Amino acid sequence: MFQATRHSVGSDILLARHGSAISSLRLDRARGQVVARLSDGSFDSAPNLIDPALIMPGHLDDDTKVIAIAVAAAIGLSVLLTTVIAAVYSMASPDQLENITTMMAGYTPTL
């Protein structure tokens, strides 16, 4: 589905380095670089291709998958427990609900 592609970035790199000081750009296909001639007469070059094996930002890596699984498990557990509590409250008699409320009102956590 997703294919590894190579992206041309040499001109972007040089523009970020030198901006308006670039007077001309040329592609050196033999070396896979973009060469810039600067306004002071000097030259600079940058690689034109990004390796397809490089992990680019925005791709799902192992850590992201683990976090996504943990979040999904937490949401699933909270839905399950909410359903169980709702079922218990729907099946309880008014006297039992009053007893539960009284017990919870008198609860004081100890440190």
mmCIF file with all atom_site columns, C-alpha atoms in Angstrom:
data_model
loop_
_atom_site.group_PDB
_atom_site.id
_atom_site.type_symbol
_atom_site.label_atom_id
_atom_site.label_alt_id
_atom_site.label_comp_id
_atom_site.label_asym_id
_atom_site.label_entity_id
_atom_site.label_seq_id
_atom_site.pdbx_PDB_ins_code
_atom_site.Cartn_x
_atom_site.Cartn_y
_atom_site.Cartn_z
_atom_site.occupancy
_atom_site.B_iso_or_equiv
_atom_site.pdbx_formal_charge
_atom_site.auth_seq_id
_atom_site.auth_comp_id
_atom_site.auth_asym_id
_atom_site.auth_atom_id
_atom_site.pdbx_PDB_model_num
ATOM 1   C CA . MET A 1 1   ? 0.000   0.000  0.000   1.00 0.00 ? 1   MET A CA 1
ATOM 2   C CA . PHE A 1 2   ? 2.673   2.504  1.007   1.00 0.00 ? 2   PHE A CA 1
ATOM 3   C CA . GLN A 1 3   ? 5.754   2.533  -1.153  1.00 0.00 ? 3   GLN A CA 1
ATOM 4   C CA . ALA A 1 4   ? 9.125   3.883  -0.160  1.00 0.00 ? 4   ALA A CA 1
ATOM 5   C CA . THR A 1 5   ? 9.794   6.955  -2.255  1.00 0.00 ? 5   THR A CA 1
ATOM 6   C CA . ARG A 1 6   ? 12.786  9.207  -2.467  1.00 0.00 ? 6   ARG A CA 1
ATOM 7   C CA . HIS A 1 7   ? 12.214  12.916 -1.987  1.00 0.00 ? 7   HIS A CA 1
ATOM 8   C CA . SER A 1 8   ? 14.260  15.686 -3.602  1.00 0.00 ? 8   SER A CA 1
ATOM 9   C CA . VAL A 1 9   ? 15.243  18.128 -0.897  1.00 0.00 ? 9   VAL A CA 1
ATOM 10  C CA . GLY A 1 10  ? 18.590  19.607 -1.911  1.00 0.00 ? 10  GLY A CA 1
ATOM 11  C CA . SER A 1 11  ? 17.221  22.952 -3.033  1.00 0.00 ? 11  SER A CA 1
ATOM 12  C CA . ASP A 1 12  ? 15.157  23.262 0.172   1.00 0.00 ? 12  ASP A CA 1
ATOM 13  C CA . ILE A 1 13  ? 18.239  22.631 2.294   1.00 0.00 ? 13  ILE A CA 1
ATOM 14  C CA . LEU A 1 14  ? 20.264  25.223 0.426   1.00 0.00 ? 14  LEU A CA 1
ATOM 15  C CA . LEU A 1 15  ? 17.475  27.789 0.572   1.00 0.00 ? 15  LEU A CA 1
ATOM 16  C CA . ALA A 1 16  ? 17.238  27.270 4.321   1.00 0.00 ? 16  ALA A CA 1
ATOM 17  C CA . ARG A 1 17  ? 20.987  27.717 4.678   1.00 0.00 ? 17  ARG A CA 1
ATOM 18  C CA . HIS A 1 18  ? 21.534  30.719 2.417   1.00 0.00 ? 18  HIS A CA 1
ATOM 19  C CA . GLY A 1 19  ? 18.167  32.216 1.387   1.00 0.00 ? 19  GLY A CA 1
ATOM 20  C CA . SER A 1 20  ? 18.495  35.212 -0.929  1.00 0.00 ? 20  SER A CA 1
ATOM 21  C CA . ALA A 1 21  ? 22.302  34.852 -1.111  1.00 0.00 ? 21  ALA A CA 1
ATOM 22  C CA . ILE A 1 22  ? 21.850  32.105 -3.752  1.00 0.00 ? 22  ILE A CA 1
ATOM 23  C CA . SER A 1 23  ? 22.447  33.355 -7.263  1.00 0.00 ? 23  SER A CA 1
ATOM 24  C CA . SER A 1 24  ? 21.957  30.016 -9.095  1.00 0.00 ? 24  SER A CA 1
ATOM 25  C CA . LEU A 1 25  ? 21.205  26.343 -8.473  1.00 0.00 ? 25  LEU A CA 1
ATOM 26  C CA . ARG A 1 26  ? 22.203  23.314 -10.505 1.00 0.00 ? 26  ARG A CA 1
ATOM 27  C CA . LEU A 1 27  ? 21.654  19.592 -10.113 1.00 0.00 ? 27  LEU A CA 1
ATOM 28  C CA . ASP A 1 28  ? 24.737  17.367 -10.039 1.00 0.00 ? 28  ASP A CA 1
ATOM 29  C CA . ARG A 1 29  ? 23.180  14.034 -11.034 1.00 0.00 ? 29  ARG A CA 1
ATOM 30  C CA . ALA A 1 30  ? 26.457  12.108 -10.766 1.00 0.00 ? 30  ALA A CA 1
ATOM 31  C CA . ARG A 1 31  ? 26.792  12.913 -7.078  1.00 0.00 ? 31  ARG A CA 1
ATOM 32  C CA . GLY A 1 32  ? 23.071  13.223 -6.286  1.00 0.00 ? 32  GLY A CA 1
ATOM 33  C CA . GLN A 1 33  ? 23.511  16.762 -5.010  1.00 0.00 ? 33  GLN A CA 1
ATOM 34  C CA . VAL A 1 34  ? 22.207  20.238 -5.655  1.00 0.00 ? 34  VAL A CA 1
ATOM 35  C CA . VAL A 1 35  ? 24.973  22.821 -6.010  1.00 0.00 ? 35  VAL A CA 1
ATOM 36  C CA . ALA A 1 36  ? 24.329  26.478 -5.253  1.00 0.00 ? 36  ALA A CA 1
ATOM 37  C CA . ARG A 1 37  ? 26.429  29.407 -6.402  1.00 0.00 ? 37  ARG A CA 1
ATOM 38  C CA . LEU A 1 38  ? 26.256  32.157 -3.823  1.00 0.00 ? 38  LEU A CA 1
ATOM 39  C CA . SER A 1 39  ? 26.350  35.900 -4.428  1.00 0.00 ? 39  SER A CA 1
ATOM 40  C CA . ASP A 1 40  ? 29.918  36.111 -3.034  1.00 0.00 ? 40  ASP A CA 1
ATOM 41  C CA . GLY A 1 41  ? 31.133  33.588 -5.656  1.00 0.00 ? 41  GLY A CA 1
ATOM 42  C CA . SER A 1 42  ? 31.443  30.591 -3.321  1.00 0.00 ? 42  SER A CA 1
ATOM 43  C CA . PHE A 1 43  ? 29.661  27.282 -3.794  1.00 0.00 ? 43  PHE A CA 1
ATOM 44  C CA . ASP A 1 44  ? 27.725  25.064 -1.423  1.00 0.00 ? 44  ASP A CA 1
ATOM 45  C CA . SER A 1 45  ? 26.067  21.701 -1.998  1.00 0.00 ? 45  SER A CA 1
ATOM 46  C CA . ALA A 1 46  ? 23.455  19.567 -0.293  1.00 0.00 ? 46  ALA A CA 1
ATOM 47  C CA . PRO A 1 47  ? 22.313  15.974 -0.834  1.00 0.00 ? 47  PRO A CA 1
ATOM 48  C CA . ASN A 1 48  ? 19.255  15.873 -3.041  1.00 0.00 ? 48  ASN A CA 1
ATOM 49  C CA . LEU A 1 49  ? 17.655  12.618 -1.897  1.00 0.00 ? 49  LEU A CA 1
ATOM 50  C CA . ILE A 1 50  ? 16.364  11.319 1.409   1.00 0.00 ? 50  ILE A CA 1
ATOM 51  C CA . ASP A 1 51  ? 16.914  7.629  1.980   1.00 0.00 ? 51  ASP A CA 1
ATOM 52  C CA . PRO A 1 52  ? 13.591  5.730  1.799   1.00 0.00 ? 52  PRO A CA 1
ATOM 53  C CA . ALA A 1 53  ? 14.602  3.696  4.865   1.00 0.00 ? 53  ALA A CA 1
ATOM 54  C CA . LEU A 1 54  ? 14.662  6.876  6.982   1.00 0.00 ? 54  LEU A CA 1
ATOM 55  C CA . ILE A 1 55  ? 11.765  7.056  9.421   1.00 0.00 ? 55  ILE A CA 1
ATOM 56  C CA . MET A 1 56  ? 9.921   10.277 8.655   1.00 0.00 ? 56  MET A CA 1
ATOM 57  C CA . PRO A 1 57  ? 7.863   12.213 11.203  1.00 0.00 ? 57  PRO A CA 1
ATOM 58  C CA . GLY A 1 58  ? 4.195   11.292 11.167  1.00 0.00 ? 58  GLY A CA 1
ATOM 59  C CA . HIS A 1 59  ? 4.721   7.569  10.673  1.00 0.00 ? 59  HIS A CA 1
ATOM 60  C CA . LEU A 1 60  ? 3.512   5.191  13.358  1.00 0.00 ? 60  LEU A CA 1
ATOM 61  C CA . ASP A 1 61  ? 6.418   3.678  15.232  1.00 0.00 ? 61  ASP A CA 1
ATOM 62  C CA . ASP A 1 62  ? 6.394   1.012  17.936  1.00 0.00 ? 62  ASP A CA 1
ATOM 63  C CA . ASP A 1 63  ? 6.028   3.492  20.819  1.00 0.00 ? 63  ASP A CA 1
ATOM 64  C CA . THR A 1 64  ? 2.995   5.119  19.212  1.00 0.00 ? 64  THR A CA 1
ATOM 65  C CA . LYS A 1 65  ? 1.364   1.730  18.712  1.00 0.00 ? 65  LYS A CA 1
ATOM 66  C CA . VAL A 1 66  ? 1.964   0.743  22.351  1.00 0.00 ? 66  VAL A CA 1
ATOM 67  C CA . ILE A 1 67  ? 0.476   4.034  23.578  1.00 0.00 ? 67  ILE A CA 1
ATOM 68  C CA . ALA A 1 68  ? -2.537  3.614  21.284  1.00 0.00 ? 68  ALA A CA 1
ATOM 69  C CA . ILE A 1 69  ? -3.133  0.085  22.598  1.00 0.00 ? 69  ILE A CA 1
ATOM 70  C CA . ALA A 1 70  ? -2.855  1.281  26.219  1.00 0.00 ? 70  ALA A CA 1
ATOM 71  C CA . VAL A 1 71  ? -5.332  4.120  25.610  1.00 0.00 ? 71  VAL A CA 1
ATOM 72  C CA . ALA A 1 72  ? -7.765  1.764  23.865  1.00 0.00 ? 72  ALA A CA 1
ATOM 73  C CA . ALA A 1 73  ? -7.506  -0.702 26.775  1.00 0.00 ? 73  ALA A CA 1
ATOM 74  C CA . ALA A 1 74  ? -8.133  2.053  29.332  1.00 0.00 ? 74  ALA A CA 1
ATOM 75  C CA . ILE A 1 75  ? -11.188 3.289  27.431  1.00 0.00 ? 75  ILE A CA 1
ATOM 76  C CA . GLY A 1 76  ? -12.496 -0.257 27.073  1.00 0.00 ? 76  GLY A CA 1
ATOM 77  C CA . LEU A 1 77  ? -12.026 -0.931 30.789  1.00 0.00 ? 77  LEU A CA 1
ATOM 78  C CA . SER A 1 78  ? -13.792 2.307  31.751  1.00 0.00 ? 78  SER A CA 1
ATOM 79  C CA . VAL A 1 79  ? -16.748 1.458  29.497  1.00 0.00 ? 79  VAL A CA 1
ATOM 80  C CA . LEU A 1 80  ? -16.942 -2.027 31.004  1.00 0.00 ? 80  LEU A CA 1
ATOM 81  C CA . LEU A 1 81  ? -16.850 -0.758 34.586  1.00 0.00 ? 81  LEU A CA 1
ATOM 82  C CA . THR A 1 82  ? -19.420 1.973  33.838  1.00 0.00 ? 82  THR A CA 1
ATOM 83  C CA . THR A 1 83  ? -21.730 -0.664 32.375  1.00 0.00 ? 83  THR A CA 1
ATOM 84  C CA . VAL A 1 84  ? -21.307 -2.911 35.431  1.00 0.00 ? 84  VAL A CA 1
ATOM 85  C CA . ILE A 1 85  ? -22.029 -0.032 37.837  1.00 0.00 ? 85  ILE A CA 1
ATOM 86  C CA . ALA A 1 86  ? -25.082 1.012  35.810  1.00 0.00 ? 86  ALA A CA 1
ATOM 87  C CA . ALA A 1 87  ? -26.356 -2.585 35.864  1.00 0.00 ? 87  ALA A CA 1
ATOM 88  C CA . VAL A 1 88  ? -25.851 -2.868 39.630  1.00 0.00 ? 88  VAL A CA 1
ATOM 89  C CA . TYR A 1 89  ? -27.696 0.401  40.265  1.00 0.00 ? 89  TYR A CA 1
ATOM 90  C CA . SER A 1 90  ? -30.544 -0.543 37.926  1.00 0.00 ? 90  SER A CA 1
ATOM 91  C CA . MET A 1 91  ? -31.077 -3.890 39.692  1.00 0.00 ? 91  MET A CA 1
ATOM 92  C CA . ALA A 1 92  ? -30.770 -2.558 43.260  1.00 0.00 ? 92  ALA A CA 1
ATOM 93  C CA . SER A 1 93  ? -33.816 -1.837 45.374  1.00 0.00 ? 93  SER A CA 1
ATOM 94  C CA . PRO A 1 94  ? -34.334 1.646  46.875  1.00 0.00 ? 94  PRO A CA 1
ATOM 95  C CA . ASP A 1 95  ? -33.277 0.356  50.312  1.00 0.00 ? 95  ASP A CA 1
ATOM 96  C CA . GLN A 1 96  ? -30.041 -1.053 48.910  1.00 0.00 ? 96  GLN A CA 1
ATOM 97  C CA . LEU A 1 97  ? -29.302 2.242  47.095  1.00 0.00 ? 97  LEU A CA 1
ATOM 98  C CA . GLU A 1 98  ? -29.875 4.152  50.336  1.00 0.00 ? 98  GLU A CA 1
ATOM 99  C CA . ASN A 1 99  ? -27.477 1.825  52.169  1.00 0.00 ? 99  ASN A CA 1
ATOM 100 C CA . ILE A 1 100 ? -24.803 2.264  49.453  1.00 0.00 ? 100 ILE A CA 1
ATOM 101 C CA . THR A 1 101 ? -25.216 6.051  49.602  1.00 0.00 ? 101 THR A CA 1
ATOM 102 C CA . THR A 1 102 ? -24.945 6.044  53.401  1.00 0.00 ? 102 THR A CA 1
ATOM 103 C CA . MET A 1 103 ? -21.813 3.899  53.320  1.00 0.00 ? 103 MET A CA 1
ATOM 104 C CA . MET A 1 104 ? -20.151 6.113  50.710  1.00 0.00 ? 104 MET A CA 1
ATOM 105 C CA . ALA A 1 105 ? -21.046 9.301  52.648  1.00 0.00 ? 105 ALA A CA 1
ATOM 106 C CA . GLY A 1 106 ? -19.396 7.923  55.788  1.00 0.00 ? 106 GLY A CA 1
ATOM 107 C CA . TYR A 1 107 ? -16.231 6.803  53.974  1.00 0.00 ? 107 TYR A CA 1
ATOM 108 C CA . THR A 1 108 ? -13.084 8.656  55.017  1.00 0.00 ? 108 THR A CA 1
ATOM 109 C CA . PRO A 1 109 ? -9.790  7.735  53.402  1.00 0.00 ? 109 PRO A CA 1
ATOM 110 C CA . THR A 1 110 ? -6.845  7.204  55.739  1.00 0.00 ? 110 THR A CA 1
ATOM 111 C CA . LEU A 1 111 ? -3.392  8.362  54.814  1.00 0.00 ? 111 LEU A CA 1
#
